[in-house]
């Protein structure tokens, strides 16, 4: 009788440890300052950065959705491993540059950098608001995952609404107290826990199923009995080469607000570079959970909800300690992904929207920022997580679509000085509409990801409109492109001096 | 004002750019179809083995680029 509660106790113990670690992380720091609460006083070393970004990338999806995809589709799920790996390249390239700009000009958010580069607070505020839709939808999804885990581990005694309140309540304690420092330390703990749990659980399931620890017999049986799971387009026939490639590309160029803020928290550029270099190795964590999904093909030939395959297996046939660890690991994955979203949104709303509109001081904005997590959790994340509206998936698609469409604005920030706010705005707007149409009404024409269709339209508009409109001031160009400025204005100064000499 | 793009300034920078492009190609359309069969290697489907190789190849390449001083 008591044994059945052990998984629940392990899961709850994880929450207690997370609160303890997160709460203590901000000790002795003035969290009323944006620099402290928002970006941990730019103090995170390479190891914490590695686990912070790594664990942030591993969501409840890895423990539930990814085994579910392996169970229902097969190898198409591996695109997740590839795109997470390639996001390391994006972090390696952009992270140090973003950090540099942030230190030099005191930016902490993506919106602040956009405002500065395009000399347009309105564009920065708009980018902040619209990207927050995707970020918050993601937080909702992770909170729903947390509530589901608490519900399963408590044998239904914790209803979804209570699970939502519990998981958000736990996050709010340490997030309010310690900001990004809490996220850093809890993600480091969660990252380590997930890695151990994923391998322990995966190997245990393999041992149970085959009698040994090799994955070979699992996949030999898949090859003999259901070979369509081992090649693209997969068992459901919906992942062709075009969709594989374009899904990876759009994920690679989507720079989330949360990533941006995490990069800002590093103590040096070198820490980001080192962490990003090693980041792909963290995603080995996905492999055992995918094997569990493949085993599910034979253990549960007709499971109604593919996403529950790993949890179902844990509850049905695993020792209680392993089941509890999986519960804790999945909860860690969900919480480690939702807390940066809530933190990043609070920071961005405060710095990019409220502060410029109401013209409040840095000090006031700093004090207000951390209080914003409560309305964000209480009025947005919690109610939507509890209601679980059918439209959530559309909100997510819209949000994700927008994040990808901000890519040209970043091109203008790091590669193309001639980009203008009008070009960035109209490209973004057109790309967003195309992504929306090709996500919701005519999904992914020709098997190409909707976000890439959006960029097909966005990029030309971005370039053409930029060329037709006034560039930003020379001062701003100098700040973002100091190495290019002489060359950029060479011809212009010749042409402007000519009429004077005539 | 000219509409020039920022491009790598040194040959090391170009090596960095091409290395990254090659890695991206190795994980996408031109290469994945070549590996799209039911072969099992080291106890895993070949696409899974390839994903793991890509993980280490990416980290290895970035380490090499760091050593070369690319993206400093």
mmCIF file with all atom_site columns, N, CA and C in Angstrom, chain B residues 15-63:
data_model
loop_
_atom_site.group_PDB
_atom_site.id
_atom_site.type_symbol
_atom_site.label_atom_id
_atom_site.label_alt_id
_atom_site.label_comp_id
_atom_site.label_asym_id
_atom_site.label_entity_id
_atom_site.label_seq_id
_atom_site.pdbx_PDB_ins_code
_atom_site.Cartn_x
_atom_site.Cartn_y
_atom_site.Cartn_z
_atom_site.occupancy
_atom_site.B_iso_or_equiv
_atom_site.pdbx_formal_charge
_atom_site.auth_seq_id
_atom_site.auth_comp_id
_atom_site.auth_asym_id
_atom_site.auth_atom_id
_atom_site.pdbx_PDB_model_num
ATOM 1   N N  . UNK B 1 15 ? 36.739 29.559 -43.283 1.00 0.00 ? 15 UNK B N  1
ATOM 2   C CA . UNK B 1 15 ? 36.770 28.125 -42.922 1.00 0.00 ? 15 UNK B CA 1
ATOM 3   C C  . UNK B 1 15 ? 35.644 27.833 -41.929 1.00 0.00 ? 15 UNK B C  1
ATOM 4   N N  . UNK B 1 16 ? 35.479 28.738 -40.959 1.00 0.00 ? 16 UNK B N  1
ATOM 5   C CA . UNK B 1 16 ? 34.415 28.575 -39.960 1.00 0.00 ? 16 UNK B CA 1
ATOM 6   C C  . UNK B 1 16 ? 33.051 28.514 -40.620 1.00 0.00 ? 16 UNK B C  1
ATOM 7   N N  . UNK B 1 17 ? 32.811 29.457 -41.520 1.00 0.00 ? 17 UNK B N  1
ATOM 8   C CA . UNK B 1 17 ? 31.508 29.523 -42.183 1.00 0.00 ? 17 UNK B CA 1
ATOM 9   C C  . UNK B 1 17 ? 31.238 28.240 -42.975 1.00 0.00 ? 17 UNK B C  1
ATOM 10  N N  . UNK B 1 18 ? 32.241 27.812 -43.749 1.00 0.00 ? 18 UNK B N  1
ATOM 11  C CA . UNK B 1 18 ? 32.028 26.615 -44.564 1.00 0.00 ? 18 UNK B CA 1
ATOM 12  C C  . UNK B 1 18 ? 31.900 25.354 -43.699 1.00 0.00 ? 18 UNK B C  1
ATOM 13  N N  . UNK B 1 19 ? 32.639 25.308 -42.603 1.00 0.00 ? 19 UNK B N  1
ATOM 14  C CA . UNK B 1 19 ? 32.521 24.123 -41.721 1.00 0.00 ? 19 UNK B CA 1
ATOM 15  C C  . UNK B 1 19 ? 31.082 24.018 -41.204 1.00 0.00 ? 19 UNK B C  1
ATOM 16  N N  . UNK B 1 20 ? 30.527 25.159 -40.805 1.00 0.00 ? 20 UNK B N  1
ATOM 17  C CA . UNK B 1 20 ? 29.163 25.141 -40.261 1.00 0.00 ? 20 UNK B CA 1
ATOM 18  C C  . UNK B 1 20 ? 28.160 24.754 -41.341 1.00 0.00 ? 20 UNK B C  1
ATOM 19  N N  . UNK B 1 21 ? 28.352 25.315 -42.547 1.00 0.00 ? 21 UNK B N  1
ATOM 20  C CA . UNK B 1 21 ? 27.439 24.958 -43.640 1.00 0.00 ? 21 UNK B CA 1
ATOM 21  C C  . UNK B 1 21 ? 27.498 23.458 -43.926 1.00 0.00 ? 21 UNK B C  1
ATOM 22  N N  . UNK B 1 22 ? 28.702 22.904 -43.897 1.00 0.00 ? 22 UNK B N  1
ATOM 23  C CA . UNK B 1 22 ? 28.843 21.464 -44.174 1.00 0.00 ? 22 UNK B CA 1
ATOM 24  C C  . UNK B 1 22 ? 28.124 20.646 -43.093 1.00 0.00 ? 22 UNK B C  1
ATOM 25  N N  . UNK B 1 23 ? 28.262 21.055 -41.842 1.00 0.00 ? 23 UNK B N  1
ATOM 26  C CA . UNK B 1 23 ? 27.582 20.309 -40.767 1.00 0.00 ? 23 UNK B CA 1
ATOM 27  C C  . UNK B 1 23 ? 26.068 20.355 -40.964 1.00 0.00 ? 23 UNK B C  1
ATOM 28  N N  . UNK B 1 24 ? 25.561 21.547 -41.306 1.00 0.00 ? 24 UNK B N  1
ATOM 29  C CA . UNK B 1 24 ? 24.114 21.669 -41.506 1.00 0.00 ? 24 UNK B CA 1
ATOM 30  C C  . UNK B 1 24 ? 23.680 20.773 -42.669 1.00 0.00 ? 24 UNK B C  1
ATOM 31  N N  . UNK B 1 25 ? 24.477 20.746 -43.721 1.00 0.00 ? 25 UNK B N  1
ATOM 32  C CA . UNK B 1 25 ? 24.131 19.879 -44.858 1.00 0.00 ? 25 UNK B CA 1
ATOM 33  C C  . UNK B 1 25 ? 24.164 18.402 -44.447 1.00 0.00 ? 25 UNK B C  1
ATOM 34  N N  . UNK B 1 26 ? 25.111 18.049 -43.587 1.00 0.00 ? 26 UNK B N  1
ATOM 35  C CA . UNK B 1 26 ? 25.215 16.647 -43.151 1.00 0.00 ? 26 UNK B CA 1
ATOM 36  C C  . UNK B 1 26 ? 23.975 16.198 -42.378 1.00 0.00 ? 26 UNK B C  1
ATOM 37  N N  . UNK B 1 27 ? 23.280 17.173 -41.788 1.00 0.00 ? 27 UNK B N  1
ATOM 38  C CA . UNK B 1 27 ? 22.076 16.813 -41.018 1.00 0.00 ? 27 UNK B CA 1
ATOM 39  C C  . UNK B 1 27 ? 20.800 17.039 -41.776 1.00 0.00 ? 27 UNK B C  1
ATOM 40  N N  . UNK B 1 28 ? 20.914 17.389 -43.049 1.00 0.00 ? 28 UNK B N  1
ATOM 41  C CA . UNK B 1 28 ? 19.659 17.711 -43.752 1.00 0.00 ? 28 UNK B CA 1
ATOM 42  C C  . UNK B 1 28 ? 19.566 17.045 -45.119 1.00 0.00 ? 28 UNK B C  1
ATOM 43  N N  . UNK B 1 29 ? 18.763 17.652 -45.987 1.00 0.00 ? 29 UNK B N  1
ATOM 44  C CA . UNK B 1 29 ? 18.309 17.011 -47.205 1.00 0.00 ? 29 UNK B CA 1
ATOM 45  C C  . UNK B 1 29 ? 19.369 16.311 -48.064 1.00 0.00 ? 29 UNK B C  1
ATOM 46  N N  . UNK B 1 30 ? 20.508 16.910 -48.359 1.00 0.00 ? 30 UNK B N  1
ATOM 47  C CA . UNK B 1 30 ? 21.370 16.204 -49.326 1.00 0.00 ? 30 UNK B CA 1
ATOM 48  C C  . UNK B 1 30 ? 21.925 14.892 -48.780 1.00 0.00 ? 30 UNK B C  1
ATOM 49  N N  . UNK B 1 31 ? 22.073 14.788 -47.473 1.00 0.00 ? 31 UNK B N  1
ATOM 50  C CA . UNK B 1 31 ? 22.751 13.612 -46.911 1.00 0.00 ? 31 UNK B CA 1
ATOM 51  C C  . UNK B 1 31 ? 21.767 12.608 -46.300 1.00 0.00 ? 31 UNK B C  1
ATOM 52  N N  . UNK B 1 32 ? 20.721 13.109 -45.663 1.00 0.00 ? 32 UNK B N  1
ATOM 53  C CA . UNK B 1 32 ? 19.804 12.207 -44.953 1.00 0.00 ? 32 UNK B CA 1
ATOM 54  C C  . UNK B 1 32 ? 19.217 11.116 -45.877 1.00 0.00 ? 32 UNK B C  1
ATOM 55  N N  . UNK B 1 33 ? 18.827 11.445 -47.136 1.00 0.00 ? 33 UNK B N  1
ATOM 56  C CA . UNK B 1 33 ? 18.296 10.370 -47.993 1.00 0.00 ? 33 UNK B CA 1
ATOM 57  C C  . UNK B 1 33 ? 19.291 9.227  -48.195 1.00 0.00 ? 33 UNK B C  1
ATOM 58  N N  . UNK B 1 34 ? 20.583 9.549  -48.162 1.00 0.00 ? 34 UNK B N  1
ATOM 59  C CA . UNK B 1 34 ? 21.592 8.491  -48.360 1.00 0.00 ? 34 UNK B CA 1
ATOM 60  C C  . UNK B 1 34 ? 21.601 7.502  -47.186 1.00 0.00 ? 34 UNK B C  1
ATOM 61  N N  . UNK B 1 35 ? 21.103 7.961  -46.054 1.00 0.00 ? 35 UNK B N  1
ATOM 62  C CA . UNK B 1 35 ? 21.130 7.110  -44.854 1.00 0.00 ? 35 UNK B CA 1
ATOM 63  C C  . UNK B 1 35 ? 19.747 6.556  -44.523 1.00 0.00 ? 35 UNK B C  1
ATOM 64  N N  . UNK B 1 36 ? 18.817 6.770  -45.420 1.00 0.00 ? 36 UNK B N  1
ATOM 65  C CA . UNK B 1 36 ? 17.437 6.412  -45.114 1.00 0.00 ? 36 UNK B CA 1
ATOM 66  C C  . UNK B 1 36 ? 17.146 4.946  -45.444 1.00 0.00 ? 36 UNK B C  1
ATOM 67  N N  . UNK B 1 37 ? 17.794 4.056  -44.741 1.00 0.00 ? 37 UNK B N  1
ATOM 68  C CA . UNK B 1 37 ? 17.442 2.635  -44.898 1.00 0.00 ? 37 UNK B CA 1
ATOM 69  C C  . UNK B 1 37 ? 17.404 1.938  -43.541 1.00 0.00 ? 37 UNK B C  1
ATOM 70  N N  . UNK B 1 38 ? 16.984 0.671  -43.575 1.00 0.00 ? 38 UNK B N  1
ATOM 71  C CA . UNK B 1 38 ? 16.690 -0.014 -42.303 1.00 0.00 ? 38 UNK B CA 1
ATOM 72  C C  . UNK B 1 38 ? 17.926 -0.607 -41.622 1.00 0.00 ? 38 UNK B C  1
ATOM 73  N N  . UNK B 1 39 ? 19.091 -0.259 -42.094 1.00 0.00 ? 39 UNK B N  1
ATOM 74  C CA . UNK B 1 39 ? 20.326 -0.826 -41.532 1.00 0.00 ? 39 UNK B CA 1
ATOM 75  C C  . UNK B 1 39 ? 20.437 -0.541 -40.031 1.00 0.00 ? 39 UNK B C  1
ATOM 76  N N  . UNK B 1 40 ? 20.897 -1.547 -39.307 1.00 0.00 ? 40 UNK B N  1
ATOM 77  C CA . UNK B 1 40 ? 21.143 -1.337 -37.874 1.00 0.00 ? 40 UNK B CA 1
ATOM 78  C C  . UNK B 1 40 ? 22.651 -1.399 -37.635 1.00 0.00 ? 40 UNK B C  1
ATOM 79  N N  . UNK B 1 41 ? 23.151 -0.372 -37.002 1.00 0.00 ? 41 UNK B N  1
ATOM 80  C CA . UNK B 1 41 ? 24.593 -0.235 -36.794 1.00 0.00 ? 41 UNK B CA 1
ATOM 81  C C  . UNK B 1 41 ? 24.813 0.023  -35.303 1.00 0.00 ? 41 UNK B C  1
ATOM 82  N N  . UNK B 1 42 ? 25.748 -0.667 -34.696 1.00 0.00 ? 42 UNK B N  1
ATOM 83  C CA . UNK B 1 42 ? 25.986 -0.534 -33.251 1.00 0.00 ? 42 UNK B CA 1
ATOM 84  C C  . UNK B 1 42 ? 24.678 -0.665 -32.455 1.00 0.00 ? 42 UNK B C  1
ATOM 85  N N  . UNK B 1 43 ? 23.781 -1.504 -32.933 1.00 0.00 ? 43 UNK B N  1
ATOM 86  C CA . UNK B 1 43 ? 22.525 -1.754 -32.209 1.00 0.00 ? 43 UNK B CA 1
ATOM 87  C C  . UNK B 1 43 ? 21.477 -0.670 -32.371 1.00 0.00 ? 43 UNK B C  1
ATOM 88  N N  . UNK B 1 44 ? 21.735 0.286  -33.278 1.00 0.00 ? 44 UNK B N  1
ATOM 89  C CA . UNK B 1 44 ? 20.750 1.376  -33.458 1.00 0.00 ? 44 UNK B CA 1
ATOM 90  C C  . UNK B 1 44 ? 20.456 1.572  -34.946 1.00 0.00 ? 44 UNK B C  1
ATOM 91  N N  . UNK B 1 45 ? 19.287 2.139  -35.262 1.00 0.00 ? 45 UNK B N  1
ATOM 92  C CA . UNK B 1 45 ? 19.025 2.459  -36.672 1.00 0.00 ? 45 UNK B CA 1
ATOM 93  C C  . UNK B 1 45 ? 20.091 3.434  -37.171 1.00 0.00 ? 45 UNK B C  1
ATOM 94  N N  . UNK B 1 46 ? 20.418 3.344  -38.446 1.00 0.00 ? 46 UNK B N  1
ATOM 95  C CA . UNK B 1 46 ? 21.527 4.155  -38.953 1.00 0.00 ? 46 UNK B CA 1
ATOM 96  C C  . UNK B 1 46 ? 21.263 5.663  -38.782 1.00 0.00 ? 46 UNK B C  1
ATOM 97  N N  . UNK B 1 47 ? 19.996 6.070  -38.865 1.00 0.00 ? 47 UNK B N  1
ATOM 98  C CA . UNK B 1 47 ? 19.698 7.502  -38.688 1.00 0.00 ? 47 UNK B CA 1
ATOM 99  C C  . UNK B 1 47 ? 19.953 7.947  -37.233 1.00 0.00 ? 47 UNK B C  1
ATOM 100 N N  . UNK B 1 48 ? 19.750 7.020  -36.303 1.00 0.00 ? 48 UNK B N  1
ATOM 101 C CA . UNK B 1 48 ? 20.015 7.359  -34.896 1.00 0.00 ? 48 UNK B CA 1
ATOM 102 C C  . UNK B 1 48 ? 21.531 7.474  -34.677 1.00 0.00 ? 48 UNK B C  1
ATOM 103 N N  . UNK B 1 49 ? 22.275 6.538  -35.278 1.00 0.00 ? 49 UNK B N  1
ATOM 104 C CA . UNK B 1 49 ? 23.743 6.586  -35.168 1.00 0.00 ? 49 UNK B CA 1
ATOM 105 C C  . UNK B 1 49 ? 24.240 7.907  -35.764 1.00 0.00 ? 49 UNK B C  1
ATOM 106 N N  . UNK B 1 50 ? 23.660 8.259  -36.906 1.00 0.00 ? 50 UNK B N  1
ATOM 107 C CA . UNK B 1 50 ? 24.079 9.495  -37.581 1.00 0.00 ? 50 UNK B CA 1
ATOM 108 C C  . UNK B 1 50 ? 23.792 10.722 -36.710 1.00 0.00 ? 50 UNK B C  1
ATOM 109 N N  . UNK B 1 51 ? 22.642 10.711 -36.023 1.00 0.00 ? 51 UNK B N  1
ATOM 110 C CA . UNK B 1 51 ? 22.306 11.847 -35.148 1.00 0.00 ? 51 UNK B CA 1
ATOM 111 C C  . UNK B 1 51 ? 23.349 11.976 -34.033 1.00 0.00 ? 51 UNK B C  1
ATOM 112 N N  . UNK B 1 52 ? 23.763 10.828 -33.492 1.00 0.00 ? 52 UNK B N  1
ATOM 113 C CA . UNK B 1 52 ? 24.771 10.862 -32.419 1.00 0.00 ? 52 UNK B CA 1
ATOM 114 C C  . UNK B 1 52 ? 26.110 11.350 -32.987 1.00 0.00 ? 52 UNK B C  1
ATOM 115 N N  . UNK B 1 53 ? 26.442 10.864 -34.194 1.00 0.00 ? 53 UNK B N  1
ATOM 116 C CA . UNK B 1 53 ? 27.688 11.333 -34.827 1.00 0.00 ? 53 UNK B CA 1
ATOM 117 C C  . UNK B 1 53 ? 27.630 12.850 -35.024 1.00 0.00 ? 53 UNK B C  1
ATOM 118 N N  . UNK B 1 54 ? 26.479 13.345 -35.460 1.00 0.00 ? 54 UNK B N  1
ATOM 119 C CA . UNK B 1 54 ? 26.340 14.795 -35.675 1.00 0.00 ? 54 UNK B CA 1
ATOM 120 C C  . UNK B 1 54 ? 26.565 15.579 -34.387 1.00 0.00 ? 54 UNK B C  1
ATOM 121 N N  . UNK B 1 55 ? 26.089 15.025 -33.282 1.00 0.00 ? 55 UNK B N  1
ATOM 122 C CA . UNK B 1 55 ? 26.285 15.688 -31.984 1.00 0.00 ? 55 UNK B CA 1
ATOM 123 C C  . UNK B 1 55 ? 27.783 15.894 -31.745 1.00 0.00 ? 55 UNK B C  1
ATOM 124 N N  . UNK B 1 56 ? 28.549 14.820 -31.891 1.00 0.00 ? 56 UNK B N  1
ATOM 125 C CA . UNK B 1 56 ? 29.979 14.917 -31.589 1.00 0.00 ? 56 UNK B CA 1
ATOM 126 C C  . UNK B 1 56 ? 30.749 15.682 -32.672 1.00 0.00 ? 56 UNK B C  1
ATOM 127 N N  . UNK B 1 57 ? 30.272 15.527 -33.904 1.00 0.00 ? 57 UNK B N  1
ATOM 128 C CA . UNK B 1 57 ? 30.920 16.265 -34.994 1.00 0.00 ? 57 UNK B CA 1
ATOM 129 C C  . UNK B 1 57 ? 30.739 17.777 -34.796 1.00 0.00 ? 57 UNK B C  1
ATOM 130 N N  . UNK B 1 58 ? 29.541 18.157 -34.384 1.00 0.00 ? 58 UNK B N  1
ATOM 131 C CA . UNK B 1 58 ? 29.264 19.587 -34.161 1.00 0.00 ? 58 UNK B CA 1
ATOM 132 C C  . UNK B 1 58 ? 30.140 20.119 -33.032 1.00 0.00 ? 58 UNK B C  1
ATOM 133 N N  . UNK B 1 59 ? 30.149 19.403 -31.918 1.00 0.00 ? 59 UNK B N  1
ATOM 134 C CA . UNK B 1 59 ? 30.987 19.848 -30.797 1.00 0.00 ? 59 UNK B CA 1
ATOM 135 C C  . UNK B 1 59 ? 32.457 19.868 -31.197 1.00 0.00 ? 59 UNK B C  1
ATOM 136 N N  . UNK B 1 60 ? 32.907 18.820 -31.906 1.00 0.00 ? 60 UNK B N  1
ATOM 137 C CA . UNK B 1 60 ? 34.309 18.754 -32.326 1.00 0.00 ? 60 UNK B CA 1
ATOM 138 C C  . UNK B 1 60 ? 34.674 19.916 -33.237 1.00 0.00 ? 60 UNK B C  1
ATOM 139 N N  . UNK B 1 61 ? 33.776 20.226 -34.167 1.00 0.00 ? 61 UNK B N  1
ATOM 140 C CA . UNK B 1 61 ? 34.045 21.329 -35.100 1.00 0.00 ? 61 UNK B CA 1
ATOM 141 C C  . UNK B 1 61 ? 34.110 22.661 -34.361 1.00 0.00 ? 61 UNK B C  1
ATOM 142 N N  . UNK B 1 62 ? 33.154 22.870 -33.456 1.00 0.00 ? 62 UNK B N  1
ATOM 143 C CA . UNK B 1 62 ? 33.148 24.137 -32.708 1.00 0.00 ? 62 UNK B CA 1
ATOM 144 C C  . UNK B 1 62 ? 34.413 24.251 -31.848 1.00 0.00 ? 62 UNK B C  1
ATOM 145 N N  . UNK B 1 63 ? 34.849 23.111 -31.291 1.00 0.00 ? 63 UNK B N  1
ATOM 146 C CA . UNK B 1 63 ? 36.095 23.145 -30.493 1.00 0.00 ? 63 UNK B CA 1
ATOM 147 C C  . UNK B 1 63 ? 37.279 23.536 -31.377 1.00 0.00 ? 63 UNK B C  1
#
